[in-house]
Amino acid sequence: MLLKVDDVRKTYARTRPVLNGVSLALDTGQTLALTGESGSGKSTLLNLVGALDGFEGGEITLDGTKLSGLGDAGRAVLRRDTVSLVFQQFNLIPSLTVAGNLSFHARLAGRDDPAWTATLTQRLGLADLLERYPENLSGGQQQRVAIGRAMAMRPRLLLADEPTGNLDETASAVVLDLMLSLVAETGAALLLVTHSQDIAARLDRQARLVGGRIA
Amino acid sequence: MTGPVLQALLSHWRTHRLQVVTLLVGIALATGLWSAVQAINAEARASYARASQQLGLGQFEELRARSGFIALSRYVDLRRAGWQVAAVLDGRLYVGNRAVRVLGVDMLAYPALPALTETAPDQAPQDPAQMLTAPGRLVVAPALARLLQDRDDLPPRIPSDAIPADVILTDIGVAEVLLDRQGQISRLIVLPQQPIGRPPLDKIAPELVRHSPDRQVDTARLADSFHLNLSAFGLLAFAVGLFIVHGTVGLAFAQRRGMIRTLRAMGVPMRRLVWITLAELTAFALAGGLIGLVLGYLIAGALLPDVAVTLRGLYGAPVEGHLTLRPLWALTGIGMALAGTLGASGHALWRLSRMPLLSGPGLRAWGGNARARSMAAAAGVILILGGIASFAGTKGLIAGFGLLAAILTGAALLLPLVLSWVLSALSRRARHPVTQWVWADMQAQLPGLSLALMALLLALAANIGVGTMVSSFRLTFTGWLDQRLTSELYVTPTSQDQGAQMMEWLGPRADAVLPIRSTELPHRTGPLFLYGIVDDATYRNKWPLIASGPDVWDRVHAGRAVLINEQLARRADLWPGDSLTLSGDHDLPIAGVYSDYGNPTGQAIVSMQRLDQIAPGTPTRRIGVRIDPAQAANLSRDLQDRFELPPGAVVHLSTMKAQSLAIFDQTFVVTSALNVLTLGVAGFAILTSLLTLWTQRLPQVAPLWGLGLTRSHIAGLEVLRSVLLATLTAALALPLGLVLAWLLLNVINVRAFGWSIPMTVFPADWLRLLVLTVLAAGAAAAIPAWRLRRLPPADLLRVFASER
């Protein structure tokens, strides 16, 4: 099993628990949509799986590594080598060009493959934008760069948090199509957080979070 | 309407308290350093004015003799002919190693002596006649009175607060005895009221020359260059402080764009917003200015004693070491704070007033873009070329400072573009993604940091420039002392007779006895001190000539030529081959020019015989004694025993050199202090820029964290970024600093003091400065980096979640 979330609990200071015993599993090549109301803990769970944040109870096992025992450096290695993240806010590096952003994560992980990056560039329609900076791109273009960056390092697990939340309907459809086809081609697993039932319906499985638990 | 608008605008400062502190500190530092220098200058000038007023100096027309002194008989002739004149004998007396000015005046005829009339009743002599009759009285400042308390050989002292430090005021008859100059008068004061029908001057005393008050070179004028140098430094520190103000105001305005847009959308006119912002800035300027005044007063109080010692040592200027709070100084300081703040905020205010209601550049553009960078660089080039053209046209001291300011400001404006080029080049060569990011990120951060880096560039260049100047000067000065101070012992006889006896006594006991005689002559460039020397190999082998014609020493010793110092050569534009008129019938060709550092006045050297012809009876003031250094101490002891000399009358060569170097070092204490303070302000500018940029930093570094870099790694990169930018700036400051040093040595010094110095470079000093800069930049980046290192992941996650 690529990802196993087992009875995970997470509480932010002075608030009620955000996650209260969540469990789920995801294997290589599978896609899972995580849905739920605002504040149900979807993004929190995604952050925990992405080794971005720590948790108080339970265990998350990613590619055979238990996250609860990892320190800052161990988590960083996992983010660098195993998972890729696509967020609603794109989170590109503003000081690098599109070309610089696309290859950045792959080079960081030591898996830079110029031919694969070139393929992604073509598939994502970014060939004419390579020398531009993120601030000069539209939202849809920025999200395509973010997906390209994430896929360029051939992650075992792609985590996407409302990746189309800032895009219009047409751009959303294009971005989602691209993401799903690339995930399928590379054999990566996908955990996607969304509000949209339409988007969730296009993935292999769905899990709904209610009150910090999988309903 | 104004109330709610003001409340909304001020709410920004409540949530950005660091900006408030930065802004106030920037204004306070700028005002403080400027005000400190002005307080020092004002105190010194007030001391000069007080001394002139108390002693009646520089207020009346004077008669002077071309030969140096006026005979008593001539004074009598003039008085008998109806001329209302008062005699003055002016000279120096050594109290230990301290030179004290003795001002002997004709008490009955002297036109104005508030220093005497304002003496406290309990301190004044019971019978005024005691001032005039033997042994007379010496009016001195209380501090000098304490110094003289063991001198039983001197007349009784009357302490007076109205008398400047280092001055003895007494009757001319008493001064004659003190200075051993019987029957001599230095000058005659022409009283304002003169009888009609008195015979013309050339009929009674054709050898005397009239000097109007404006032609008399006074201390204030001699020390003007020193004060101008201090002012230039104060202005530099002021400019560096204003960089902080400019950067902070620019960022604060940019951060309030959204609020201002909302206020305008709600119907608040832009004009009203601009006025309110202006009022807000004025309030900041007043608060910062007041803090700056306190700071300036404290700095001035700390530096003034050193400046006073310097001015007394260099110019004999009567400056006291106490600071007085002057209302005009405070008002000027507040005025500078207001003008500086509004000037530094002008650009931001202008951009605000032209901001469109519905669109406009975002926060990232607050520091400027590539086009603004190019325009600033173009302005820098124009400024530098303008400065050069202006200096080429006038070549004066003010134009020299103008050139200096133009080059420094122009270079600062060029800095962002040059740094951008360098970073682009480095970025192209980088291979590792993180390295590439570091260079690219530094380039992206340039707009926000450029003002702080400009301030750093100016401070470093000033440090290198002034440091190179002082070190070059010291090296040259030390070498020059070795050339000028050649005798193993220097002896000051207490009287002319004793001098003659000493010469005779020393003859068989020393390798060479070199009497030193001098007299003061009037010259169109100011007072000229003429020295007479005997023919000795010491002079021929060691005298520091910087320009000379053929057979220099043969011609001088034969009485056929004169040597002049560099100051006189430059001021009067006289060089070997020209001739110098020493008095009506003594017109001598100039055989050579010698360096004469630390002396503000003109000086000339002739043979002893020629001096006796020009100024007969000039006493021997000092005797240089050449002897085997191993025997010097014994001879000194024998000499003191034989002639019962007071302490300090015999000075060893090493002591003389040490004293000279001590005076030299003291001269630059204030410069060094201002230098360090300016560098400190620049370091603070970097710190504040990094702290203010911190608010924008998270969205830039959070993606890297998301991609697998640890917070420690990113924090380390933050420190590295700051250090690299500071190092690059330091590398660019080096050539600028050397240009500055060259200008200071070859333009400013020549015009301000009349001497030039060969430039020597000191790479070890640069290395030390670089280490200091790296440490300062590292320390400045340490706080934001530490905050980043300790930042909870939840805060970084907010960037991804768009909750900021």
Tab-separated table of N, CA and C in Angstrom, chain A residues 12 47 51-54 72-77 79-80 85 87-89 91-96 100 103-105 107-108 133 135 149 161, chain B residues 364 430-434 436-437 440-444 699-700 702-712 789 793-794 797 799-802:
chain	number	residue	atom	x	y	z
A	12	TYR	N	-5.705	21.826	16.500
A	12	TYR	CA	-4.987	23.098	16.561
A	12	TYR	C	-5.233	23.707	17.933
A	47	ASN	N	-2.502	18.085	4.172
A	47	ASN	CA	-1.225	18.620	4.657
A	47	ASN	C	-0.464	17.577	5.479
A	51	ALA	N	3.236	15.552	4.498
A	51	ALA	CA	4.360	15.778	5.426
A	51	ALA	C	4.625	17.267	5.628
A	52	LEU	N	3.549	18.045	5.546
A	52	LEU	CA	3.695	19.487	5.759
A	52	LEU	C	3.456	19.844	7.225
A	53	ASP	N	2.750	18.975	7.925
A	53	ASP	CA	2.386	19.294	9.305
A	53	ASP	C	2.399	18.006	10.135
A	54	GLY	N	2.503	18.180	11.434
A	54	GLY	CA	2.537	17.022	12.308
A	54	GLY	C	1.147	16.700	12.867
A	72	ASP	N	11.912	17.351	11.092
A	72	ASP	CA	11.799	18.348	10.028
A	72	ASP	C	12.523	17.877	8.758
A	73	ALA	N	13.738	17.375	8.939
A	73	ALA	CA	14.552	16.992	7.782
A	73	ALA	C	13.945	15.788	7.066
A	74	GLY	N	13.448	14.803	7.842
A	74	GLY	CA	12.851	13.607	7.246
A	74	GLY	C	11.613	13.951	6.446
A	75	ARG	N	10.806	14.825	6.991
A	75	ARG	CA	9.599	15.255	6.265
A	75	ARG	C	9.985	15.956	4.969
A	76	ALA	N	11.038	16.795	5.073
A	76	ALA	CA	11.479	17.538	3.878
A	76	ALA	C	11.916	16.566	2.777
A	77	VAL	N	12.605	15.494	3.171
A	77	VAL	CA	13.059	14.505	2.179
A	77	VAL	C	11.855	13.858	1.496
A	79	ARG	N	8.850	15.134	1.105
A	79	ARG	CA	8.219	16.112	0.203
A	79	ARG	C	9.035	16.266	-1.070
A	80	ARG	N	10.350	16.169	-0.902
A	80	ARG	CA	11.224	16.397	-2.051
A	80	ARG	C	11.185	15.202	-3.020
A	85	LEU	N	2.856	18.444	-4.717
A	85	LEU	CA	1.692	19.178	-4.220
A	85	LEU	C	1.208	20.180	-5.260
A	87	PHE	N	-1.643	23.264	-5.317
A	87	PHE	CA	-2.581	23.985	-4.452
A	87	PHE	C	-3.463	24.939	-5.249
A	88	GLN	N	-4.522	25.367	-4.569
A	88	GLN	CA	-5.434	26.336	-5.175
A	88	GLN	C	-4.693	27.631	-5.519
A	89	GLN	N	-3.713	27.990	-4.652
A	89	GLN	CA	-2.989	29.263	-4.833
A	89	GLN	C	-1.769	29.132	-5.742
A	91	ASN	N	1.174	28.662	-5.921
A	91	ASN	CA	2.445	28.637	-5.178
A	91	ASN	C	3.663	28.363	-6.042
A	92	LEU	N	3.718	29.092	-7.131
A	92	LEU	CA	4.936	29.030	-7.944
A	92	LEU	C	5.997	29.902	-7.294
A	93	ILE	N	7.240	29.697	-7.715
A	93	ILE	CA	8.322	30.527	-7.163
A	93	ILE	C	8.388	31.805	-7.993
A	94	PRO	N	8.044	32.942	-7.381
A	94	PRO	CA	7.880	34.163	-8.190
A	94	PRO	C	9.160	34.644	-8.870
A	95	SER	N	10.313	34.308	-8.295
A	95	SER	CA	11.553	34.824	-8.871
A	95	SER	C	12.103	33.969	-10.010
A	96	LEU	N	11.454	32.820	-10.268
A	96	LEU	CA	11.917	31.956	-11.367
A	96	LEU	C	10.951	32.023	-12.545
A	100	GLY	N	12.111	27.671	-15.279
A	100	GLY	CA	12.783	27.425	-13.998
A	100	GLY	C	11.860	26.715	-13.028
A	103	SER	N	11.118	22.762	-13.995
A	103	SER	CA	12.141	21.745	-13.729
A	103	SER	C	12.635	21.751	-12.279
A	104	PHE	N	12.200	22.748	-11.502
A	104	PHE	CA	12.796	22.968	-10.191
A	104	PHE	C	12.704	21.751	-9.265
A	105	HIS	N	11.479	21.229	-9.103
A	105	HIS	CA	11.282	20.136	-8.143
A	105	HIS	C	12.019	18.878	-8.609
A	107	ARG	N	14.687	18.673	-10.420
A	107	ARG	CA	16.129	18.846	-10.219
A	107	ARG	C	16.483	18.721	-8.748
A	108	LEU	N	15.578	19.248	-7.915
A	108	LEU	CA	15.801	19.162	-6.468
A	108	LEU	C	15.830	17.690	-6.033
A	133	TYR	N	7.540	35.217	-16.232
A	133	TYR	CA	7.516	35.044	-14.783
A	133	TYR	C	6.070	34.814	-14.333
A	135	GLU	N	4.084	36.164	-12.323
A	135	GLU	CA	3.190	37.327	-12.174
A	135	GLU	C	2.609	37.764	-13.516
A	149	ARG	N	5.157	21.263	-12.873
A	149	ARG	CA	6.239	21.161	-11.882
A	149	ARG	C	6.069	19.898	-11.043
A	161	ASP	N	-4.956	20.233	-3.697
A	161	ASP	CA	-5.936	20.877	-2.812
A	161	ASP	C	-6.716	21.909	-3.615
B	364	ARG	N	4.342	44.384	-5.011
B	364	ARG	CA	5.681	44.048	-5.486
B	364	ARG	C	6.362	45.211	-6.176
B	430	ALA	N	24.927	29.493	-12.667
B	430	ALA	CA	24.570	28.527	-11.616
B	430	ALA	C	23.997	27.254	-12.227
B	431	ARG	N	24.269	26.119	-11.594
B	431	ARG	CA	23.792	24.829	-12.106
B	431	ARG	C	22.751	24.197	-11.172
B	432	HIS	N	23.010	24.275	-9.879
B	432	HIS	CA	22.088	23.642	-8.930
B	432	HIS	C	20.809	24.479	-8.820
B	433	PRO	N	19.638	23.807	-8.732
B	433	PRO	CA	18.385	24.584	-8.698
B	433	PRO	C	18.308	25.562	-7.531
B	434	VAL	N	18.801	25.134	-6.355
B	434	VAL	CA	18.717	26.042	-5.197
B	434	VAL	C	19.630	27.242	-5.411
B	436	GLN	N	20.446	28.474	-8.274
B	436	GLN	CA	19.763	29.314	-9.268
B	436	GLN	C	18.676	30.151	-8.594
B	437	TRP	N	17.952	29.488	-7.700
B	437	TRP	CA	16.878	30.215	-7.006
B	437	TRP	C	17.456	31.356	-6.172
B	440	ALA	N	18.307	34.183	-8.462
B	440	ALA	CA	17.093	34.778	-9.030
B	440	ALA	C	16.305	35.519	-7.962
B	441	ASP	N	16.261	34.920	-6.766
B	441	ASP	CA	15.519	35.546	-5.682
B	441	ASP	C	16.180	36.855	-5.248
B	442	MET	N	17.517	36.851	-5.234
B	442	MET	CA	18.224	38.092	-4.869
B	442	MET	C	17.877	39.189	-5.869
B	443	GLN	N	17.811	38.802	-7.139
B	443	GLN	CA	17.471	39.787	-8.162
B	443	GLN	C	16.044	40.308	-7.942
B	444	ALA	N	15.147	39.365	-7.594
B	444	ALA	CA	13.761	39.766	-7.360
B	444	ALA	C	13.631	40.654	-6.126
B	699	PRO	N	5.212	34.159	1.134
B	699	PRO	CA	4.747	33.548	-0.115
B	699	PRO	C	5.895	33.161	-1.043
B	700	GLN	N	7.056	33.780	-0.835
B	700	GLN	CA	8.186	33.474	-1.710
B	700	GLN	C	8.963	32.243	-1.246
B	702	ALA	N	7.630	29.884	1.068
B	702	ALA	CA	6.772	28.747	1.412
B	702	ALA	C	6.775	27.668	0.313
B	703	PRO	N	6.722	28.030	-0.984
B	703	PRO	CA	6.765	26.966	-2.001
B	703	PRO	C	8.020	26.114	-1.903
B	704	LEU	N	9.135	26.725	-1.538
B	704	LEU	CA	10.368	25.939	-1.417
B	704	LEU	C	10.263	24.932	-0.289
B	705	TRP	N	9.660	25.400	0.787
B	705	TRP	CA	9.434	24.486	1.915
B	705	TRP	C	8.525	23.338	1.461
B	706	GLY	N	7.494	23.699	0.706
B	706	GLY	CA	6.577	22.688	0.200
B	706	GLY	C	7.261	21.689	-0.713
B	707	LEU	N	8.309	22.138	-1.380
B	707	LEU	CA	9.002	21.273	-2.335
B	707	LEU	C	10.136	20.480	-1.690
B	708	GLY	N	10.285	20.602	-0.402
B	708	GLY	CA	11.235	19.715	0.269
B	708	GLY	C	12.446	20.363	0.892
B	709	LEU	N	12.460	21.696	1.001
B	709	LEU	CA	13.567	22.330	1.723
B	709	LEU	C	13.135	22.525	3.172
B	710	THR	N	14.042	22.289	4.107
B	710	THR	CA	13.662	22.472	5.517
B	710	THR	C	13.666	23.963	5.864
B	711	ARG	N	13.001	24.292	6.972
B	711	ARG	CA	12.985	25.694	7.415
B	711	ARG	C	14.392	26.165	7.762
B	712	SER	N	15.190	25.262	8.333
B	712	SER	CA	16.573	25.650	8.675
B	712	SER	C	17.354	25.982	7.417
B	789	ARG	N	12.986	30.244	10.902
B	789	ARG	CA	13.395	28.940	11.423
B	789	ARG	C	12.401	28.433	12.459
B	793	PRO	N	4.719	25.271	11.089
B	793	PRO	CA	4.268	24.892	9.747
B	793	PRO	C	2.885	25.447	9.427
B	794	ALA	N	2.051	25.596	10.479
B	794	ALA	CA	0.694	26.094	10.232
B	794	ALA	C	0.723	27.466	9.562
B	797	LEU	N	1.546	26.983	6.035
B	797	LEU	CA	0.429	26.367	5.324
B	797	LEU	C	-0.639	27.386	4.943
B	799	VAL	N	-0.134	30.107	3.650
B	799	VAL	CA	0.209	30.633	2.326
B	799	VAL	C	-0.468	29.780	1.250
B	800	PHE	N	-0.414	28.440	1.470
B	800	PHE	CA	-1.018	27.547	0.477
B	800	PHE	C	-2.542	27.649	0.500
B	801	ALA	N	-3.052	27.930	1.704
B	801	ALA	CA	-4.504	27.935	1.850
B	801	ALA	C	-5.116	29.287	1.538
B	802	SER	N	-4.290	30.236	1.147
B	802	SER	CA	-4.790	31.568	0.808
B	802	SER	C	-5.529	32.216	1.959
